[in-house]
CSV table of C-alpha atoms in Angstrom, one decimal:
chain,number,residue,atom,x,y,z
A,121,UNK,CA,0.0,0.0,0.0
A,122,UNK,CA,1.2,3.5,-0.9
A,123,UNK,CA,0.5,7.1,0.1
A,124,UNK,CA,-0.7,9.0,-3.0
A,125,UNK,CA,-1.0,12.8,-2.9
A,126,UNK,CA,-3.1,14.4,-5.6
A,127,UNK,CA,-2.5,17.9,-6.8
A,128,UNK,CA,-5.7,19.3,-8.2
A,129,UNK,CA,-7.8,16.8,-6.2
A,130,UNK,CA,-10.8,19.1,-6.5
A,131,UNK,CA,-11.4,18.3,-10.2
A,132,UNK,CA,-14.1,15.9,-11.3
A,133,UNK,CA,-11.6,13.3,-12.7
A,134,UNK,CA,-8.9,13.6,-9.9
A,135,UNK,CA,-11.5,13.3,-7.2
A,136,UNK,CA,-12.7,10.1,-8.7
A,137,UNK,CA,-9.2,8.7,-8.7
A,138,UNK,CA,-8.8,9.6,-5.1
A,139,UNK,CA,-11.9,7.7,-4.1
A,140,UNK,CA,-10.9,4.5,-5.9
A,141,UNK,CA,-7.3,4.6,-4.6
A,142,UNK,CA,-8.7,4.8,-1.1
A,143,UNK,CA,-11.0,2.0,-1.8
A,144,UNK,CA,-8.1,-0.1,-2.9
A,145,UNK,CA,-6.5,0.4,0.5
A,146,UNK,CA,-4.0,3.2,-0.2
A,147,UNK,CA,-3.5,6.4,1.9
A,148,UNK,CA,-4.7,9.4,-0.1
A,149,UNK,CA,-4.3,13.1,0.4
A,150,UNK,CA,-4.5,16.0,-1.9
A,151,UNK,CA,-4.5,19.8,-2.5
A,152,UNK,CA,-6.2,22.4,-4.7
A,153,UNK,CA,-6.1,26.1,-5.1
A,154,UNK,CA,-9.7,26.3,-4.0
A,155,UNK,CA,-11.8,24.2,-1.7
A,156,UNK,CA,-15.3,23.2,-2.7
A,157,UNK,CA,-18.3,21.0,-1.9
A,158,UNK,CA,-16.4,18.2,-3.7
A,159,UNK,CA,-13.3,18.5,-1.6
A,160,UNK,CA,-15.3,18.8,1.5
A,161,UNK,CA,-17.0,15.5,0.5
A,162,UNK,CA,-13.6,13.9,0.1
A,163,UNK,CA,-12.6,15.0,3.6
A,164,UNK,CA,-15.8,13.5,5.0
A,165,UNK,CA,-14.6,10.2,3.4
A,166,UNK,CA,-11.3,10.3,5.2
A,167,UNK,CA,-9.2,12.0,2.5
A,168,UNK,CA,-7.2,14.9,3.8
A,169,UNK,CA,-7.3,18.0,1.5
A,170,UNK,CA,-5.1,21.1,1.8
A,171,UNK,CA,-6.0,24.5,0.3
A,172,UNK,CA,-3.2,25.7,-2.0
A,173,UNK,CA,0.0,24.0,-2.9
A,174,UNK,CA,3.1,23.6,-0.7
A,175,UNK,CA,6.1,21.4,-0.5
A,176,UNK,CA,5.1,20.7,3.1
A,177,UNK,CA,2.3,18.5,1.8
A,178,UNK,CA,4.9,15.9,0.7
A,179,UNK,CA,5.8,14.5,4.1
A,180,UNK,CA,5.2,10.7,4.2
A,181,UNK,CA,4.1,10.7,0.5
A,182,UNK,CA,5.1,7.8,-1.8
A,183,UNK,CA,3.7,9.0,-5.1
A,184,UNK,CA,2.8,12.6,-6.2
A,185,UNK,CA,0.0,12.8,-8.8
A,186,UNK,CA,-0.4,16.0,-10.7
A,187,UNK,CA,-3.3,16.9,-12.9
A,188,UNK,CA,-2.6,18.3,-16.3
A,189,UNK,CA,-3.5,21.8,-15.0
A,190,UNK,CA,-0.4,21.8,-12.7
A,191,UNK,CA,2.6,23.4,-14.4
A,192,UNK,CA,6.0,21.7,-14.2
A,193,UNK,CA,7.6,24.6,-12.4
A,194,UNK,CA,5.1,24.7,-9.5
A,195,UNK,CA,7.1,24.6,-6.3
A,196,UNK,CA,5.4,21.5,-4.8
A,197,UNK,CA,5.9,19.5,-8.0
A,198,UNK,CA,9.6,20.7,-8.2
A,199,UNK,CA,10.2,19.7,-4.6
A,200,UNK,CA,8.9,16.3,-5.2
A,201,UNK,CA,11.3,15.8,-8.0
A,202,UNK,CA,14.2,17.1,-5.9
A,203,UNK,CA,13.2,14.6,-3.2
A,204,UNK,CA,13.2,11.8,-5.8
A,205,UNK,CA,9.5,11.1,-5.4
A,206,UNK,CA,7.7,9.5,-8.4
A,207,UNK,CA,5.6,12.2,-10.1
A,208,UNK,CA,2.7,10.7,-12.0
A,209,UNK,CA,0.1,12.1,-14.3
A,210,UNK,CA,-3.5,11.1,-14.2
A,211,UNK,CA,-3.2,8.4,-16.9
A,212,UNK,CA,-0.6,6.6,-14.8
A,213,UNK,CA,-3.0,6.3,-11.9
A,214,UNK,CA,-5.7,5.1,-14.1
A,215,UNK,CA,-3.3,2.3,-15.2
A,216,UNK,CA,-2.7,1.4,-11.6
A,217,UNK,CA,-6.4,1.2,-10.9
A,218,UNK,CA,-7.1,-0.9,-14.0
A,219,UNK,CA,-4.5,-3.4,-13.1
A,220,UNK,CA,-6.6,-4.3,-10.0
A,221,UNK,CA,-9.4,-6.2,-12.0
A,222,UNK,CA,-10.7,-7.2,-15.4
A,223,UNK,CA,-10.2,-4.0,-17.3
A,224,UNK,CA,-12.1,-2.3,-20.1
A,225,UNK,CA,-11.0,1.0,-21.5
A,226,UNK,CA,-12.5,3.3,-24.1
A,227,UNK,CA,-10.5,5.8,-26.2
A,228,UNK,CA,-11.0,7.6,-29.5
A,229,UNK,CA,-11.6,11.1,-30.9
A,230,UNK,CA,-15.3,11.0,-30.3
A,231,UNK,CA,-17.8,9.2,-28.2
A,232,UNK,CA,-15.6,8.2,-25.3
A,233,UNK,CA,-17.7,9.5,-22.5
A,234,UNK,CA,-21.0,8.2,-23.9
A,235,UNK,CA,-19.6,4.8,-24.8
A,236,UNK,CA,-17.9,4.3,-21.4
A,237,UNK,CA,-21.1,5.5,-19.7
A,238,UNK,CA,-23.2,3.0,-21.6
A,239,UNK,CA,-20.7,0.3,-20.8
A,240,UNK,CA,-20.9,1.1,-17.1
A,241,UNK,CA,-24.7,1.0,-17.4
A,242,UNK,CA,-24.6,-2.4,-19.0
A,243,UNK,CA,-22.3,-3.8,-16.3
A,244,UNK,CA,-24.5,-2.3,-13.5
A,245,UNK,CA,-27.5,-3.9,-15.2
A,246,UNK,CA,-25.7,-7.2,-15.1
A,247,UNK,CA,-25.2,-6.7,-11.4
A,248,UNK,CA,-21.5,-7.0,-11.5
A,249,UNK,CA,-20.9,-3.9,-9.3
A,250,UNK,CA,-18.1,-2.4,-11.5
A,251,UNK,CA,-15.6,0.2,-10.6
A,252,UNK,CA,-16.0,3.1,-13.1
A,253,UNK,CA,-13.9,6.1,-14.1
A,254,UNK,CA,-15.4,8.8,-16.4
A,255,UNK,CA,-14.4,12.2,-17.6
A,256,UNK,CA,-17.9,13.5,-16.9
A,257,UNK,CA,-20.7,13.0,-14.3
A,258,UNK,CA,-23.2,10.3,-14.8
A,259,UNK,CA,-26.3,10.3,-12.7
A,260,UNK,CA,-26.5,6.5,-12.6
A,261,UNK,CA,-23.3,6.4,-10.5
A,262,UNK,CA,-23.8,9.7,-8.7
A,263,UNK,CA,-20.7,11.4,-10.2
A,264,UNK,CA,-17.7,10.8,-12.4
A,265,UNK,CA,-16.4,7.7,-10.5
A,266,UNK,CA,-18.0,4.6,-8.9
A,267,UNK,CA,-16.1,2.5,-6.4
A,268,UNK,CA,-17.4,-1.0,-7.0
A,269,UNK,CA,-16.7,-4.3,-5.2
A,270,UNK,CA,-16.9,-6.5,-8.3
A,271,UNK,CA,-14.0,-7.6,-10.6
A,272,UNK,CA,-14.7,-5.3,-13.5
A,273,UNK,CA,-13.0,-1.9,-13.9
A,274,UNK,CA,-14.2,0.4,-16.7
A,275,UNK,CA,-12.4,3.6,-17.7
A,276,UNK,CA,-12.6,6.4,-20.2
A,277,UNK,CA,-9.2,6.7,-21.6
A,278,UNK,CA,-8.2,10.2,-22.9
A,279,UNK,CA,-6.2,9.9,-26.1
A,280,UNK,CA,-5.0,13.5,-25.6
A,281,UNK,CA,-2.4,12.2,-23.1
A,282,UNK,CA,0.4,10.5,-25.0
A,283,UNK,CA,1.0,8.2,-22.1
A,284,UNK,CA,-2.3,6.3,-22.8
A,285,UNK,CA,-0.3,4.1,-25.2
A,286,UNK,CA,1.2,2.3,-22.2
A,287,UNK,CA,-2.1,1.0,-20.7
A,288,UNK,CA,-2.5,-2.7,-20.6
A,289,UNK,CA,-6.2,-3.7,-20.8
A,290,UNK,CA,-8.2,-6.8,-21.1
A,291,UNK,CA,-10.6,-5.1,-23.6
A,292,UNK,CA,-9.5,-2.0,-25.4
A,293,UNK,CA,-12.3,-0.1,-27.3
A,294,UNK,CA,-11.4,2.4,-30.0
A,295,UNK,CA,-14.4,4.5,-31.1
A,296,UNK,CA,-12.7,6.3,-34.0
A,297,UNK,CA,-9.6,8.4,-34.8
A,298,UNK,CA,-9.1,11.9,-36.2
A,299,UNK,CA,-6.3,14.5,-36.0
A,300,UNK,CA,-7.7,16.0,-32.9
A,301,UNK,CA,-5.3,16.9,-30.1
A,302,UNK,CA,-2.6,17.3,-32.7
A,303,UNK,CA,-0.2,20.2,-32.5
A,304,UNK,CA,-1.0,22.8,-35.3
A,305,UNK,CA,2.7,23.6,-35.7
A,306,UNK,CA,4.5,20.4,-34.4
A,307,UNK,CA,5.5,22.1,-31.1
A,308,UNK,CA,5.0,20.1,-27.9
A,309,UNK,CA,2.1,21.3,-25.9
A,310,UNK,CA,0.0,19.7,-23.1
A,311,UNK,CA,-2.8,17.6,-24.5
A,312,UNK,CA,-1.4,17.7,-28.0
A,313,UNK,CA,0.5,15.0,-30.0
A,314,UNK,CA,3.3,16.3,-32.1
A,315,UNK,CA,1.6,15.0,-35.3
A,316,UNK,CA,-1.2,12.8,-36.5
A,317,UNK,CA,1.4,10.1,-37.2
A,318,UNK,CA,2.4,10.2,-33.5
A,319,UNK,CA,-1.2,9.9,-32.4
A,320,UNK,CA,-1.6,6.9,-34.7
A,321,UNK,CA,1.5,5.2,-33.3
A,322,UNK,CA,0.1,5.8,-29.8
A,323,UNK,CA,-3.2,4.1,-30.8
A,324,UNK,CA,-1.2,1.2,-32.3
A,325,UNK,CA,0.7,0.7,-29.0
A,326,UNK,CA,-2.6,1.0,-27.0
A,327,UNK,CA,-4.2,-1.7,-29.1
A,328,UNK,CA,-1.1,-3.9,-29.2
A,329,UNK,CA,-0.9,-4.1,-25.4
A,330,UNK,CA,-4.6,-5.2,-25.0
A,331,UNK,CA,-5.7,-8.8,-24.7
A,332,UNK,CA,-8.7,-8.0,-27.0
A,333,UNK,CA,-9.6,-5.0,-29.2
A,334,UNK,CA,-13.0,-3.7,-30.2
A,335,UNK,CA,-12.7,-1.2,-32.9
A,336,UNK,CA,-14.8,0.9,-35.3
A,337,UNK,CA,-14.9,-1.0,-38.6
A,338,UNK,CA,-16.9,1.6,-40.6
A,339,UNK,CA,-15.2,2.6,-43.9
A,340,UNK,CA,-14.5,6.1,-42.8
A,341,UNK,CA,-12.4,4.8,-39.9
A,342,UNK,CA,-10.5,2.1,-42.1
A,343,UNK,CA,-7.3,3.4,-40.5
A,344,UNK,CA,-8.2,1.5,-37.4
A,345,UNK,CA,-8.3,-1.8,-39.2
A,346,UNK,CA,-4.5,-1.4,-39.9
A,347,UNK,CA,-3.7,0.0,-36.4
A,348,UNK,CA,-5.3,-2.9,-34.5
A,349,UNK,CA,-4.0,-5.9,-36.5
A,350,UNK,CA,-2.2,-8.6,-34.7
A,351,UNK,CA,-4.5,-8.8,-31.7
A,352,UNK,CA,-7.7,-10.8,-31.1
A,353,UNK,CA,-10.4,-8.3,-32.2
A,354,UNK,CA,-14.0,-7.5,-33.2
A,355,UNK,CA,-15.4,-4.6,-35.2
A,356,UNK,CA,-18.5,-2.6,-34.8
A,357,UNK,CA,-20.3,-0.2,-37.1
A,358,UNK,CA,-23.7,1.3,-37.8
A,359,UNK,CA,-24.4,-1.0,-40.8
A,360,UNK,CA,-21.4,-3.3,-40.9
A,361,UNK,CA,-19.0,-5.1,-38.6
A,362,UNK,CA,-19.2,-8.0,-36.2
A,363,UNK,CA,-21.6,-5.9,-34.1
A,364,UNK,CA,-24.0,-3.7,-36.1
A,365,UNK,CA,-27.6,-2.5,-36.3
A,366,UNK,CA,-30.5,-3.7,-38.4
A,367,UNK,CA,-34.0,-2.3,-38.9
A,368,UNK,CA,-32.9,1.0,-37.3
A,369,UNK,CA,-35.4,3.8,-36.6
A,370,UNK,CA,-34.5,7.3,-35.4
A,371,UNK,CA,-36.9,9.1,-33.0
A,372,UNK,CA,-36.8,12.8,-31.9
A,373,UNK,CA,-35.1,11.9,-28.6
A,374,UNK,CA,-34.0,8.3,-29.0
A,375,UNK,CA,-33.9,5.4,-31.4
A,376,UNK,CA,-34.5,1.6,-31.7
A,377,UNK,CA,-32.8,-1.1,-33.7
A,378,UNK,CA,-32.0,-4.8,-33.8
A,379,UNK,CA,-28.5,-5.8,-32.6
A,380,UNK,CA,-26.6,-8.2,-34.8
A,381,UNK,CA,-23.5,-9.9,-33.3
A,382,UNK,CA,-21.3,-12.2,-35.5
A,383,UNK,CA,-24.1,-12.7,-38.0
A,384,UNK,CA,-26.8,-13.5,-35.4
A,385,UNK,CA,-29.6,-11.1,-34.5
A,386,UNK,CA,-29.7,-11.1,-30.7
A,387,UNK,CA,-32.8,-8.9,-30.3
A,388,UNK,CA,-34.2,-5.3,-30.1
A,389,UNK,CA,-32.4,-2.4,-28.4
A,390,UNK,CA,-34.1,0.9,-27.5
A,391,UNK,CA,-32.1,4.0,-26.6
A,392,UNK,CA,-33.3,7.1,-24.8
A,393,UNK,CA,-30.5,9.4,-26.3
A,394,UNK,CA,-30.8,10.7,-29.9
A,395,UNK,CA,-28.8,10.4,-33.0
A,396,UNK,CA,-27.1,7.9,-35.2
A,397,UNK,CA,-23.8,8.6,-33.4
A,398,UNK,CA,-25.3,7.3,-30.1
A,399,UNK,CA,-26.4,4.1,-31.9
A,400,UNK,CA,-22.7,3.6,-32.9
A,401,UNK,CA,-21.7,4.3,-29.3
A,402,UNK,CA,-24.2,1.7,-28.1
A,403,UNK,CA,-22.8,-0.9,-30.6
A,404,UNK,CA,-19.3,-0.3,-29.3
A,405,UNK,CA,-20.4,-0.7,-25.7
A,406,UNK,CA,-22.4,-3.8,-26.6
A,407,UNK,CA,-19.5,-5.4,-28.5
A,408,UNK,CA,-17.2,-4.9,-25.5
A,409,UNK,CA,-19.7,-6.3,-23.1
A,410,UNK,CA,-20.3,-9.4,-25.3
A,411,UNK,CA,-16.6,-10.0,-25.5
A,412,UNK,CA,-16.5,-9.9,-21.7
A,413,UNK,CA,-19.3,-12.4,-21.5
A,414,UNK,CA,-22.2,-10.2,-20.4
A,415,UNK,CA,-25.7,-11.6,-21.3
A,416,UNK,CA,-27.6,-9.8,-24.0
A,417,UNK,CA,-30.6,-9.2,-21.6
A,418,UNK,CA,-28.3,-7.1,-19.4
A,419,UNK,CA,-27.1,-5.2,-22.5
A,420,UNK,CA,-30.6,-4.4,-23.5
A,421,UNK,CA,-31.5,-3.2,-20.0
A,422,UNK,CA,-28.2,-1.2,-19.5
A,423,UNK,CA,-28.6,0.6,-22.8
A,424,UNK,CA,-32.2,1.5,-22.2
A,425,UNK,CA,-31.6,2.8,-18.7
A,426,UNK,CA,-28.8,5.1,-20.0
A,427,UNK,CA,-30.3,8.6,-20.4
A,428,UNK,CA,-27.0,10.5,-21.0
A,429,UNK,CA,-23.9,11.7,-19.2
A,430,UNK,CA,-23.4,15.3,-18.1
A,431,UNK,CA,-23.2,17.7,-21.0
A,432,UNK,CA,-24.1,15.1,-23.6
A,433,UNK,CA,-27.4,16.3,-25.1
A,434,UNK,CA,-28.3,17.2,-21.5
A,435,UNK,CA,-31.7,18.8,-21.1
A,436,UNK,CA,-31.2,21.7,-18.6
A,437,UNK,CA,-34.6,23.4,-18.7
A,438,UNK,CA,-36.8,25.8,-20.6
A,439,UNK,CA,-37.1,29.4,-21.4
A,440,UNK,CA,-40.4,30.9,-22.6
A,441,UNK,CA,-41.4,27.4,-23.8
A,442,UNK,CA,-38.1,26.8,-25.6
A,443,UNK,CA,-36.2,23.6,-24.7
A,444,UNK,CA,-32.6,24.3,-23.6
A,445,UNK,CA,-30.1,21.5,-24.2
A,446,UNK,CA,-26.3,21.6,-23.3
A,447,UNK,CA,-23.6,19.5,-25.1
A,448,UNK,CA,-19.8,19.2,-24.8
A,449,UNK,CA,-19.3,19.0,-28.6
A,450,UNK,CA,-16.0,20.8,-29.2
A,451,UNK,CA,-14.6,19.6,-32.5
A,452,UNK,CA,-16.1,19.5,-36.0
A,453,UNK,CA,-17.2,15.8,-36.1
A,454,UNK,CA,-18.9,16.1,-32.7
A,455,UNK,CA,-20.6,19.3,-33.7
A,456,UNK,CA,-21.9,17.8,-37.0
A,457,UNK,CA,-23.3,14.7,-35.2
A,458,UNK,CA,-24.9,16.8,-32.5
A,459,UNK,CA,-26.6,19.2,-34.9
A,460,UNK,CA,-27.8,16.3,-37.1
A,461,UNK,CA,-29.5,14.7,-34.0
A,462,UNK,CA,-30.9,18.1,-33.0
A,463,UNK,CA,-32.5,18.6,-36.4
A,464,UNK,CA,-34.2,15.2,-36.1
A,465,UNK,CA,-36.2,16.6,-33.1
A,466,UNK,CA,-38.3,18.7,-35.5
A,467,UNK,CA,-37.7,21.8,-33.4
A,468,UNK,CA,-36.1,25.1,-34.6
A,469,UNK,CA,-32.4,24.7,-33.8
A,470,UNK,CA,-30.7,27.8,-32.3
A,471,UNK,CA,-27.1,26.9,-31.7
A,472,UNK,CA,-24.9,28.9,-29.3
A,473,UNK,CA,-21.3,27.7,-30.1
A,474,UNK,CA,-18.2,28.5,-28.1
A,475,UNK,CA,-15.1,27.4,-30.1
A,476,UNK,CA,-12.6,25.6,-27.8
A,477,UNK,CA,-8.8,26.2,-27.9
A,478,UNK,CA,-7.0,28.4,-30.5
A,479,UNK,CA,-4.9,25.5,-31.9
A,480,UNK,CA,-8.0,23.4,-32.7
A,481,UNK,CA,-10.2,26.3,-33.8
A,482,UNK,CA,-7.7,27.7,-36.3
A,483,UNK,CA,-7.6,24.4,-38.0
A,484,UNK,CA,-11.2,23.4,-37.8
A,485,UNK,CA,-13.2,26.7,-38.3
A,486,UNK,CA,-14.2,25.8,-41.9
A,487,UNK,CA,-15.6,22.4,-40.6
A,488,UNK,CA,-17.3,24.2,-37.7
A,489,UNK,CA,-19.1,26.5,-40.2
A,490,UNK,CA,-20.2,23.5,-42.4
A,491,UNK,CA,-21.6,21.7,-39.4
A,492,UNK,CA,-23.4,24.8,-38.2
A,493,UNK,CA,-25.2,25.0,-41.6
A,494,UNK,CA,-27.6,22.4,-40.1
A,495,UNK,CA,-28.8,24.9,-37.5
A,496,UNK,CA,-31.6,27.4,-38.1
A,497,UNK,CA,-29.6,30.0,-36.4
A,498,UNK,CA,-26.0,30.1,-35.1
A,499,UNK,CA,-24.8,32.4,-32.4
A,500,UNK,CA,-20.9,32.4,-32.0
A,501,UNK,CA,-19.1,33.3,-28.8
A,502,UNK,CA,-15.4,34.1,-28.3
A,503,UNK,CA,-12.9,31.2,-28.3
A,504,UNK,CA,-12.5,29.5,-24.9
A,505,UNK,CA,-8.7,29.6,-24.8
A,506,UNK,CA,-8.1,26.9,-22.2
A,507,UNK,CA,-4.8,28.5,-21.4
A,508,UNK,CA,-3.7,28.9,-25.0
A,509,UNK,CA,-2.8,32.1,-26.9
A,510,UNK,CA,-3.7,32.9,-30.5
A,511,UNK,CA,-1.3,31.6,-33.1
A,512,UNK,CA,-2.4,33.3,-36.3
A,513,UNK,CA,-6.1,34.2,-35.9
A,514,UNK,CA,-7.7,36.1,-33.0
A,515,UNK,CA,-10.9,35.0,-31.4
A,516,UNK,CA,-12.9,37.7,-33.4
A,517,UNK,CA,-11.3,36.6,-36.7
A,518,UNK,CA,-12.2,32.9,-36.1
A,519,UNK,CA,-15.8,33.8,-35.2
A,520,UNK,CA,-16.0,36.3,-38.0
A,521,UNK,CA,-15.0,33.7,-40.6
A,522,UNK,CA,-17.6,31.2,-39.3
A,523,UNK,CA,-20.3,33.8,-39.5
A,524,UNK,CA,-19.3,35.0,-42.9
A,525,UNK,CA,-19.4,31.5,-44.3
A,526,UNK,CA,-22.9,30.9,-42.8
A,527,UNK,CA,-24.3,34.2,-44.1
A,528,UNK,CA,-22.9,33.5,-47.6
A,529,UNK,CA,-24.8,30.2,-47.4
A,530,UNK,CA,-28.1,31.9,-46.5
A,531,UNK,CA,-28.0,31.0,-42.8
A,532,UNK,CA,-28.8,33.3,-39.9
A,533,UNK,CA,-25.6,33.8,-37.9
A,534,UNK,CA,-24.2,36.3,-35.4
A,535,UNK,CA,-21.0,36.9,-33.4
A,536,UNK,CA,-21.5,38.7,-30.2
A,537,UNK,CA,-20.7,38.9,-26.5
A,538,UNK,CA,-22.0,36.6,-23.8
A,539,UNK,CA,-24.2,39.3,-22.3
A,540,UNK,CA,-25.7,40.3,-25.7
A,541,UNK,CA,-26.5,36.8,-26.7
A,542,UNK,CA,-28.0,36.0,-23.4
A,543,UNK,CA,-30.3,39.1,-23.6
A,544,UNK,CA,-31.2,38.3,-27.2
A,545,UNK,CA,-32.3,34.8,-26.4
A,546,UNK,CA,-34.3,36.0,-23.4
A,547,UNK,CA,-36.2,38.3,-25.7
A,548,UNK,CA,-36.7,35.9,-28.6
A,549,UNK,CA,-37.0,32.3,-27.2
A,550,UNK,CA,-40.3,30.8,-28.0
A,551,UNK,CA,-42.2,27.4,-28.0
A,552,UNK,CA,-40.9,25.2,-30.7
A,553,UNK,CA,-37.3,26.4,-30.3
A,554,UNK,CA,-34.3,24.1,-29.3
A,555,UNK,CA,-31.6,26.3,-27.8
A,556,UNK,CA,-28.3,24.4,-27.8
A,557,UNK,CA,-25.3,25.6,-25.8
A,558,UNK,CA,-22.3,23.9,-27.3
A,559,UNK,CA,-18.6,23.6,-26.4
A,560,UNK,CA,-16.1,22.3,-23.9
A,561,UNK,CA,-15.6,25.6,-22.1
A,562,UNK,CA,-17.8,27.8,-20.0
A,563,UNK,CA,-20.8,27.9,-22.4
A,564,UNK,CA,-22.7,25.4,-20.3
A,565,UNK,CA,-23.3,28.1,-17.7
A,566,UNK,CA,-25.2,30.2,-20.3
A,567,UNK,CA,-27.9,27.5,-20.7
A,568,UNK,CA,-28.3,27.1,-17.0
A,569,UNK,CA,-28.6,30.8,-16.5
A,570,UNK,CA,-31.3,31.0,-19.2
A,571,UNK,CA,-33.2,28.1,-17.7
A,572,UNK,CA,-32.9,29.7,-14.1
A,573,UNK,CA,-34.0,33.2,-15.4
A,574,UNK,CA,-30.9,34.7,-13.9
A,575,UNK,CA,-29.1,37.8,-15.3
A,576,UNK,CA,-25.7,37.4,-13.6
A,577,UNK,CA,-22.9,35.6,-15.5
């Protein structure tokens, strides 16, 4: 048993790690710049939490764990290195946790959270009491992590961290792969691979270390077929693959289909989340569960009881009869899939989009604009920088180019401030509208303020 000290313990992800490490019998402490309800809950569970960072926190510590938000020159982190303490990042702790049982990990450019959440729901329905690690909150488990007593350990694996290549899993799930989290100029940055080739090699390593691989076999992701060769594997896809859908029907806020596994129709599946992309997520989760030996009846139940993770087509309330939905979509493919599902509701789609990170937005703004053509109206906020600085385009230039493209295509589009967009929506929201707040930054707060009829930001 070890003493783990977690810097940034107040974050959703790090707090989940803390709980599981404590459940596994380790001593756990942590610190954060600000205390919160979450850190106070950890203290009630026997995890000591310090406010602020200090080398004094390192007494008796065996391993220091630093979130990606902690800079390398932070004094507590530097002191740990001087003392010769192992300094780990989040993914290394995830690896330690997964080694404690039968492990299933989900990675990919899109659908990680939803697929992992569906997988967790399936294993809960199968009464296996799994341990679960997510990058978002899931109502079914009461947060971003679940400390289970059963043998199964399920984790969302963030491909933005190059260290994910070293995980060793019983079942590795790869949802898809695009050049997201790839440095725009080849320079090393947190959460960016140096090139798409480097990301591909990381995926190859991730797949090569797994006992079994479940991968997306649809033609658009054919690269995954090459990257996963040499391991026992099964593919999934909407209309083809070892696990695919038949007799599929989309509904405004869900879908139903027949699940086909290795040429045999197992039975009907109904989802309470919308869009073809969620059917694909469900097929990925079902394939992984079938490989692990879960009965189809538990897969049916688990997929049906899944109603979405936090910020994944999350209904947050209403304004003047308009439905307000929040979604984490922050790259072009996610944005396209979200808006396609939104259009299927039959409502007037009014999309409030906050681009995320300058590096990504400079590369993807044309694809953002094309995806937003599906909206009846697009309202563009400033880029959420996430600590980055502009490379070649300012926030206003990125937003302006998106708006110009949309207007030239005959779409209603505006770039404006947070306050002005909030005021505009309060004045114009009406029954039949679907107001979507979209992005990985602070935009989620806007939808909640609108639903709560509050003026303060």
